[in-house]
Each structure stands twice: as structure tokens, then as C-alpha cells.
Coordinates of C-alpha atoms in Angstrom, one line a residue:
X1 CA 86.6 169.5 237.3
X2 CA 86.9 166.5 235.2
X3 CA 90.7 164.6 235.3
X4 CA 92.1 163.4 232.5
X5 CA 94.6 160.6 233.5
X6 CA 94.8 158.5 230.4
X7 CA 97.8 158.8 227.9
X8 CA 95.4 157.1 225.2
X9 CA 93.1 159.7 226.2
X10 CA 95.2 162.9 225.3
X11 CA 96.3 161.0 222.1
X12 CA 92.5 160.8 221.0
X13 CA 92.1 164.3 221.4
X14 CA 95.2 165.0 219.7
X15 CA 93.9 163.3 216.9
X16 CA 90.3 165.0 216.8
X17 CA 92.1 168.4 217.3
X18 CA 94.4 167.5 214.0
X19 CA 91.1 167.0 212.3
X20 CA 89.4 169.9 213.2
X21 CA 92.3 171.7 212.5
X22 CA 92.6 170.1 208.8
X23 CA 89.0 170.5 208.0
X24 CA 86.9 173.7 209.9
X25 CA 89.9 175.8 210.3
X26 CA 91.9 177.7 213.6
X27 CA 88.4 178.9 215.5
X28 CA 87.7 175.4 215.6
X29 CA 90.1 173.9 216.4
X30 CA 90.9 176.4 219.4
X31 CA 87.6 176.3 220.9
X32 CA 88.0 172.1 221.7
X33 CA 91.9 172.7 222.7
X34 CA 90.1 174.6 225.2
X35 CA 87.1 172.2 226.2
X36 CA 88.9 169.6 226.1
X37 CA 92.4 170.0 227.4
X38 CA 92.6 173.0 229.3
X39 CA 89.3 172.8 230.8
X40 CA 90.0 169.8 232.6
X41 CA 92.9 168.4 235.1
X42 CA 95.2 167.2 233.1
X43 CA 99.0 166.8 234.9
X44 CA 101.6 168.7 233.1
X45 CA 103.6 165.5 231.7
X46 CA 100.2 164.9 229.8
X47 CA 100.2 167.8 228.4
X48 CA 103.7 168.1 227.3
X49 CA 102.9 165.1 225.3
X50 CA 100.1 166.8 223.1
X51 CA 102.1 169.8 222.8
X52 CA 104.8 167.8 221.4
X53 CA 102.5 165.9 219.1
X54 CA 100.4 169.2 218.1
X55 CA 103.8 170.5 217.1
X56 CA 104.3 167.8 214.5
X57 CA 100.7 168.7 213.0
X58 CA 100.9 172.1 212.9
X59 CA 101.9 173.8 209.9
X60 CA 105.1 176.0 211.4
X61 CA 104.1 179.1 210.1
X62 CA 100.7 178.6 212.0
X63 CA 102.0 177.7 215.1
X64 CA 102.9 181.0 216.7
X65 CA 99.6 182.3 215.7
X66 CA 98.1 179.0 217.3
X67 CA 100.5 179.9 220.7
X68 CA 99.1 183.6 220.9
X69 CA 95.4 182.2 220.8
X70 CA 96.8 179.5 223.4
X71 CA 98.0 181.8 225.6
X72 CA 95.2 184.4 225.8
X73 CA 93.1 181.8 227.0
X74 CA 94.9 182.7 230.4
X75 CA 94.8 178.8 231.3
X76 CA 97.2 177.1 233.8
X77 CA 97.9 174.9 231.2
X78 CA 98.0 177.5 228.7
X79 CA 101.7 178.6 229.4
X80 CA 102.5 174.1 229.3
X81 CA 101.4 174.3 225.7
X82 CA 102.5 177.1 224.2
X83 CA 105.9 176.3 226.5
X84 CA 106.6 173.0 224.8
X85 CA 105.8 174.5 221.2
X86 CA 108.1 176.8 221.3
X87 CA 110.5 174.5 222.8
X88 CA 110.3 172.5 219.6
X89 CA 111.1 175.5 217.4
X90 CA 113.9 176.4 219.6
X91 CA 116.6 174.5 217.1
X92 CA 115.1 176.1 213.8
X93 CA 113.9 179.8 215.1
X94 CA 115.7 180.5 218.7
X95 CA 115.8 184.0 218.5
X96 CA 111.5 184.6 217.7
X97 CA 110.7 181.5 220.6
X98 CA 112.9 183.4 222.7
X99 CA 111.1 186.5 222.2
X100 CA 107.5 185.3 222.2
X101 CA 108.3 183.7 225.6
X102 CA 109.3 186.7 226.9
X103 CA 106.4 188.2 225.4
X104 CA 104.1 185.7 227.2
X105 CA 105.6 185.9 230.3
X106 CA 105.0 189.8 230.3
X107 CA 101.5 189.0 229.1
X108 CA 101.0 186.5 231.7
X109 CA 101.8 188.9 234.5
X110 CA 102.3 186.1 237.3
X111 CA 105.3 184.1 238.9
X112 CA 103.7 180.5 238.1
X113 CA 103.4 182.2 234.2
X114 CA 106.9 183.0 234.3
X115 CA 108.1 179.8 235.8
X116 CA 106.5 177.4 233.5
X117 CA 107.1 178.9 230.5
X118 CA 110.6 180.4 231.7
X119 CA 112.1 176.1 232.4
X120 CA 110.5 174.6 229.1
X121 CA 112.1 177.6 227.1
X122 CA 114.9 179.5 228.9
X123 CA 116.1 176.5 231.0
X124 CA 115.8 174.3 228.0
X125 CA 117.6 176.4 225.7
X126 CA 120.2 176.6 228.4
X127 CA 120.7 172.8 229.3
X128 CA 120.9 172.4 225.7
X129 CA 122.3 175.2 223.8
X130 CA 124.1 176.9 227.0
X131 CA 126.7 179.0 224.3
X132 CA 124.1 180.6 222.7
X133 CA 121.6 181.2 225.6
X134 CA 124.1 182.9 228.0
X135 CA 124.7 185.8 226.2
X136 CA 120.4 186.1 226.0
X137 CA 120.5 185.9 229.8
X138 CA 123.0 188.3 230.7
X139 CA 120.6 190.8 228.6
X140 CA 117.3 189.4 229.9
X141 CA 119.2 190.2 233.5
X142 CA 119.2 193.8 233.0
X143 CA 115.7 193.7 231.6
X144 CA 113.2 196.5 233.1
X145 CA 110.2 194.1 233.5
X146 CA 110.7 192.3 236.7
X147 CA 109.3 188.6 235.4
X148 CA 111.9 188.6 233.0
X149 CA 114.5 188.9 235.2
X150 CA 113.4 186.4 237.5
X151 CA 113.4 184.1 234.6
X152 CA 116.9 184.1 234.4
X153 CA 116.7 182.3 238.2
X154 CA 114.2 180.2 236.9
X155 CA 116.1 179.0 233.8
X156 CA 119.2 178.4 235.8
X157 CA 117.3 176.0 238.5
X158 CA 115.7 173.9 235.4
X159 CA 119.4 173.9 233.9
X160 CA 121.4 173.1 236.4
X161 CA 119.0 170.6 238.0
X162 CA 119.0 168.8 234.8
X163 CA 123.0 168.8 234.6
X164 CA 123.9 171.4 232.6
X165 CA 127.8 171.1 231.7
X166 CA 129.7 172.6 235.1
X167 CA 131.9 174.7 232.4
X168 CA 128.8 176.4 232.1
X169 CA 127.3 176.6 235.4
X170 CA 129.9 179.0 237.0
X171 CA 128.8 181.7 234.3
X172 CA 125.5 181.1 235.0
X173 CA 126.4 181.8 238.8
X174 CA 128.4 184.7 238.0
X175 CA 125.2 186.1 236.1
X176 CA 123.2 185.3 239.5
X177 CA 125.4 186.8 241.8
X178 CA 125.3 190.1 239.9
X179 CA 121.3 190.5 240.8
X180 CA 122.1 189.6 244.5
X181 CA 121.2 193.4 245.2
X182 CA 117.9 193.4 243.9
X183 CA 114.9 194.2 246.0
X184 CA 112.1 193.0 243.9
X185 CA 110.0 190.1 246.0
X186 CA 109.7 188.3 243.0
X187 CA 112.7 189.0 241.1
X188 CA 114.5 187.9 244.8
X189 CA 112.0 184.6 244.6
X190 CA 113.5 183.2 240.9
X191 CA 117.2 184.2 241.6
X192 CA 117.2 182.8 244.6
X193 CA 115.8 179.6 242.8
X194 CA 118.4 179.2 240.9
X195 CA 121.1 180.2 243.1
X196 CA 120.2 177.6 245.8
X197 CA 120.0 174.9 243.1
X198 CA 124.0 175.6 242.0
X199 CA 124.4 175.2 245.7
X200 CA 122.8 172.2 246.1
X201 CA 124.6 170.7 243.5
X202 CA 128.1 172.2 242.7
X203 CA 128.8 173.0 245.9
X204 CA 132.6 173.1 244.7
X205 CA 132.1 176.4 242.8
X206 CA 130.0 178.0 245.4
X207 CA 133.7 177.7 247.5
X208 CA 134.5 180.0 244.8
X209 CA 133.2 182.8 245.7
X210 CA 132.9 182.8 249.3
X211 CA 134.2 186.2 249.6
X212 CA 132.0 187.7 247.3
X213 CA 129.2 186.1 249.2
X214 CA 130.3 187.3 252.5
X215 CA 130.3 190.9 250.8
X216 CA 128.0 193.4 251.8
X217 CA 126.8 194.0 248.1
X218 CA 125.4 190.5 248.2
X219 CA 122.5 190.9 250.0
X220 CA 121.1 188.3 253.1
X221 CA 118.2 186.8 251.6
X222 CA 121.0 185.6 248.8
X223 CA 123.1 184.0 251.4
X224 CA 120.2 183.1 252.7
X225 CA 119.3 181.3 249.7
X226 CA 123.1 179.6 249.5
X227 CA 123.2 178.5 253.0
X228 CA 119.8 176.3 252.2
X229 CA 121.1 175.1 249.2
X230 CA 125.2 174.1 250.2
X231 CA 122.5 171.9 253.3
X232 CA 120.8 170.2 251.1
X233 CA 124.1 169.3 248.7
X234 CA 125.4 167.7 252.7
X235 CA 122.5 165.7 252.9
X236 CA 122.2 164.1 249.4

């Protein structure tokens, strides 16, 4: 597979892609996203940077239309795209980018789906607009598809592992705690996440709710998940 390691590189495509897109319409323009970009090894910071910059081209009421044709490609790099594009829309349309990254992550129908899109969406809306994304987690949380509630996990880790205000990270714990019962491998695998990231770094709040933890409604492989992460705060 051919690697594309070149900053210059992505922005020539980027440029050819607005072109296409400008004169021979969406099929076009879709077909060489795919050839060229997601076809090829191109890290993830790489491709943040043409989403970002294909954001700025694309006419916004195109640009969902252009995500759903980005995401049924079913590339790695796929869910990286159509991630960051929403995560530029968050400020002017949060409640649709919200929902169309749910919808992709049910789409998707994998954990590395539901963790890439879940940081550059969830955990972005989170570290940024924490008032108005908590309230969306706690009903994401009780959710009947299990990717979107490990999202919630996942969101947390990007948050709080970016420094998301502490006022807020003791509700987002709160939220976590409350699915320490669940069963679900994967749903266990993105709690957890998130959980031993508030660990690692607020160690203080975790004291909190020792007793809680110690309960027997918060089940081992949550502990579990603490005890690795209040190690890791010792060490740093």
C-alpha cells in the first residue's frame, strides 16, 4: 500500500479534490477521495488536516451528504474524515453532528468505528462544550445499541485526557460509575477507558467515591479498571 507522508502532498490533493468537486460534480469528486486518500497509508494527523481543509470547501449543506458517501466506503480512514467534518459543524449544527455520529457509529458496527469517530465528536464536544454535551451523554448512556454506550467511555478518555475543566469531570465520573454493572465486552472496554483515564489524572475525585467503588453494584473489572489508572496517576 502506498504511504503518503507529505503535508504538501495531502494539500495537493486537497486542492485537485476542490476542483473536481467545483467542476464534474459529487461522483467525482468521491471516487479520487477514495483513490487517493483512503486507499493509501496516510497517518491520521494527515488526514485530519484535509478534513479540516475539505470542510472550508464544501458547501455546508453538501457536506453531510458528502460524509454519508464517506462513510459507506467502510475505510479506516473513513470514520477520520467524516469525524473531523462534523467536528467543524459542531459550533453551528450540534444537535444533527451529534446524531449523524451516532448514526455512523451504528453503521460502522466495530469498536475502532466507535472510537474514532466517538473522540473527534463526542470527546470534542465535551472538552469544549462540556454544558451542553453532558446532558447528550447521560441519554446516549441508557441507549439500547451497545457502541453508543461505549462512546460515552470513549468520549470521556478524549476529554479528560485533553483537560477538560475538573468541575466537569466529576459528572462525567458520576455518569461512568452508573454503567459499572454492565456486562457487554465492549460496552465494559470504552467505560473502562474512560474510567481509568479520570483515574490517572484526578486521582483526587476518585477518593470521592471510594465507597461506591468498594460496593458490590460496581462490578470488578471496574475497579479493575481504577486500580490501573490511580497506578499510573503514582508514577507520572
Amino acid at each position: 500500500m502506498e504511504r503518503i507522508n507529505s503535508k504538501e502532498t495531502i494539500k495537493s490533493i486537497v486542492l485537485q479534490l476542490k476542483t473536481l468537486l467545483d467542476e464534474k460534480g459529487l461522483d467525482a469528486f468521491i471516487t479520487v477521495l477514495h483513490q487517493e486518500l483512503l486507499k493509501k497509508k496516510v497517518r491520521f494527523p494527515l488526514l485530519e488536516y484535509a478534513a479540516r481543509e475539505m470542510a472550508m470547501f464544501i458547501p455546508e449543506p453538501d457536506q453531510l451528504l458528502i460524509t454519508d458517501h464517506i462513510i459507506r466506503l467502510k475505510e479506516i480512514g473513513s470514520q477520520v474524515l467524516a469525524g473531523i467534518i462534523l467536528q467543524q459543524r459542531l459550533s453551528v449544527d450540534f444537535e444533527r453532528s451529534i446524531a449523524k455520529a451516532c448514526e455512523y457509529i451504528r453503521f460502522g458496527d466495530q469498536w475502532y468505528v466507535c472510537d474514532i469517530i466517538g473522540e473527534r465528536i463526542l470527546g470534542y464536544a465535551l472538552l469544549t462544550t462540556p454544558e451542553k454535551t453532558i446532558p447528550v451523554l447521560r441519554q446516549l448512556a441508557i441507549h439500547e445499541d451497545k457502541w453508543i454506550v461505549r462512546t460515552v467511555g470513549v468520549a470521556a478518555h478524549y476529554a479528560v485526557k485533553k483537560e477538560l475543566d475538573p468541575v466537569f469531570v466529576t459528572p462525567v465520573f458520576d455518569l461512568l460509575l452508573s454503567l459499572a454493572g454492565t456486562k457487554d465486552f465492549h460496552t465494559k472496554k470504552g467505560i473502562g477507558w474512560g474510567a481509568k483515564t479520570i483515574a490517572r489524572f484526578h486521582p483526587d475525585i476518585i477518593a470521592l467515591y471510594d465507597l461506591k467503588i468498594a460496593s458490590t453494584d460496581t462490578k470488578q473489572w471496574f475497579r479493575t479498571k481504577i486500580r490501573i489508572g490511580l497506578g499510573r496517576s503514582r508514577k507520572k
